[in-house]
Structure formats: C-alpha cells, structure tokens
C-alpha cells in the first residue's frame, strides 16, 4: 500500500488526540541540534529521534526498524515520519510499512518545507511554516 502524505496540521491533530500516534523525526543529529525540533509537550509526547541516514556518511541506518521497536512502536501504532522536506521521511515510512508497521505516514513538506524564492526554508510549507510548536534544542 502506498504511504499517505499527511499535512503537518493533520499530523499535529492526530498526535494530540490519538494515544497510539507517534512522531518519528528521521533527520540527523546536526539537524535536530541546529535547526530545531517539533515541540509535542502540549500533546504530552516527545518526538522519537531516529535518523534515517547516519551523518556524515549519509548511509541508510541499518538498525532503523530495530530502533522503531525499541521506541515502543507496534503494528497498531500510527507513525508519522518527519524529515526536512518530506523525501527521507517517505523512504523511512515505506521501510516501516515493509517491516510490519502498516500505519506509517509521511508528513508532507517535512519540518522546513521547500526553498522559497530567496533560497530559505521554513517559510512556505512544512511544520514550521504551518505555525506548529517547535523549539531549538
């Protein structure tokens, strides 16, 4: 089954209302540290931080699904995958589905979205541009 793209706002609503919903941020340590993280405290949750690719080699994390299990994800969990712009999170959601997590979703446009006319991210689409809570680490 193809992975469904879900808007950041719909993801936020699901995280706030569904106890089985998880947000898995698949960006790198550097991105978490220097760009920021979704702030899920209002939903009583924290983002699950599992890199899809390991910095600096950017090779796919061979232990990705093992980390999902360790984070408490089950086949019943609704797992929303987030990256910078929606590409890595789509690959991660596809891998999760293949590994037995059927309710895997891609957060459309990711945390920062595409580049705007001035070459900046975070202004036109994505988690930050949607006005959803986030914080610097």
XYZ file of C-alpha atoms in Angstrom:
137
model
C 0.000 0.000 0.000
C 1.429 3.423 -0.850
C 2.441 5.715 2.000
C -0.053 8.519 2.521
C 1.167 12.118 2.757
C -0.427 13.885 5.733
C -0.288 17.639 6.280
C 1.659 18.943 9.274
C -1.584 20.333 10.764
C -3.381 16.950 10.449
C -0.330 15.255 11.965
C -0.433 17.657 14.917
C -4.157 16.965 15.405
C -3.536 13.201 15.354
C -0.687 13.485 17.852
C -2.904 15.478 20.212
C -5.933 13.164 20.001
C -4.611 9.649 19.369
C -2.657 7.986 22.189
C -1.209 5.489 19.671
C 0.220 8.207 17.384
C 3.977 8.756 17.290
C 6.058 11.373 15.514
C 9.363 9.929 14.336
C 11.841 12.605 13.263
C 14.270 10.928 10.847
C 16.650 13.846 10.356
C 20.276 13.825 11.535
C 21.728 14.837 14.901
C 23.043 18.017 13.289
C 19.562 18.976 12.074
C 17.986 18.287 15.463
C 20.669 20.347 17.203
C 20.914 23.304 14.830
C 17.536 23.571 13.067
C 15.119 22.643 15.859
C 12.550 20.024 16.802
C 8.761 19.797 16.901
C 7.600 20.599 20.430
C 4.982 17.995 21.325
C 4.714 18.893 25.013
C 1.152 20.180 24.552
C 0.255 16.698 23.262
C 2.024 15.082 26.235
C 4.587 13.496 23.922
C 8.099 13.885 22.625
C 9.312 13.287 19.090
C 11.076 9.966 18.607
C 14.507 10.735 17.163
C 15.743 8.005 14.807
C 17.968 9.084 11.917
C 17.092 7.524 8.568
C 20.601 8.261 7.338
C 23.665 8.459 9.538
C 25.717 11.661 9.394
C 28.326 12.264 7.946
C 28.349 9.242 5.591
C 24.583 9.579 4.979
C 24.276 5.807 4.640
C 20.856 4.395 5.493
C 20.597 3.446 9.159
C 20.707 -0.365 9.089
C 19.125 -0.560 12.553
C 16.200 1.724 11.709
C 13.365 -0.762 12.283
C 15.076 -2.117 15.396
C 15.082 1.450 16.752
C 11.352 1.744 15.967
C 10.675 -1.372 18.051
C 12.849 -0.043 20.887
C 10.917 3.247 20.807
C 7.705 1.321 21.528
C 6.208 1.299 18.030
C 3.885 -1.622 17.316
C 1.902 -2.695 14.258
C -1.061 -0.853 15.815
C 0.836 2.449 16.197
C 0.106 5.295 13.846
C 3.579 6.522 12.973
C 4.110 9.903 11.346
C 7.563 10.301 9.800
C 9.137 13.754 9.514
C 12.337 14.986 7.852
C 13.433 18.341 6.425
C 11.278 18.368 3.297
C 9.427 15.044 3.062
C 11.813 12.888 0.994
C 13.745 10.935 3.656
C 10.592 10.561 5.731
C 8.808 8.986 2.755
C 11.626 6.438 2.383
C 11.523 5.763 6.139
C 7.725 5.301 6.096
C 8.000 2.889 3.162
C 10.648 0.888 5.040
C 8.467 0.872 8.158
C 5.496 -0.464 6.190
C 7.689 -3.182 4.689
C 8.876 -4.077 8.217
C 5.343 -4.635 9.538
C 4.203 -1.156 10.587
C 1.189 -0.688 8.283
C 0.080 2.674 9.722
C 3.108 4.663 8.542
C 2.537 8.169 7.201
C 4.735 10.829 5.636
C 4.472 14.382 6.992
C 4.103 16.377 3.777
C 6.778 19.050 3.286
C 8.591 17.953 6.456
C 9.854 20.288 9.146
C 11.107 23.099 6.901
C 9.468 22.573 3.512
C 10.872 23.617 0.148
C 13.160 26.528 -0.525
C 11.411 29.865 -1.102
C 12.321 32.461 -3.734
C 15.122 33.779 -1.518
C 16.620 30.314 -1.006
C 15.332 29.926 2.578
C 13.430 27.027 4.088
C 10.735 27.167 6.760
C 8.666 29.964 5.231
C 6.323 28.435 2.630
C 5.333 24.936 3.788
C 6.073 22.317 6.415
C 5.815 22.098 10.206
C 7.433 25.481 10.956
C 5.588 27.432 8.252
C 2.295 25.917 9.479
C 2.809 27.695 12.797
C 3.060 24.459 14.771
C 5.057 24.370 18.012
C 8.784 23.805 17.760
C 11.897 24.666 19.709
C 15.633 24.891 19.452
C 17.440 22.101 21.240
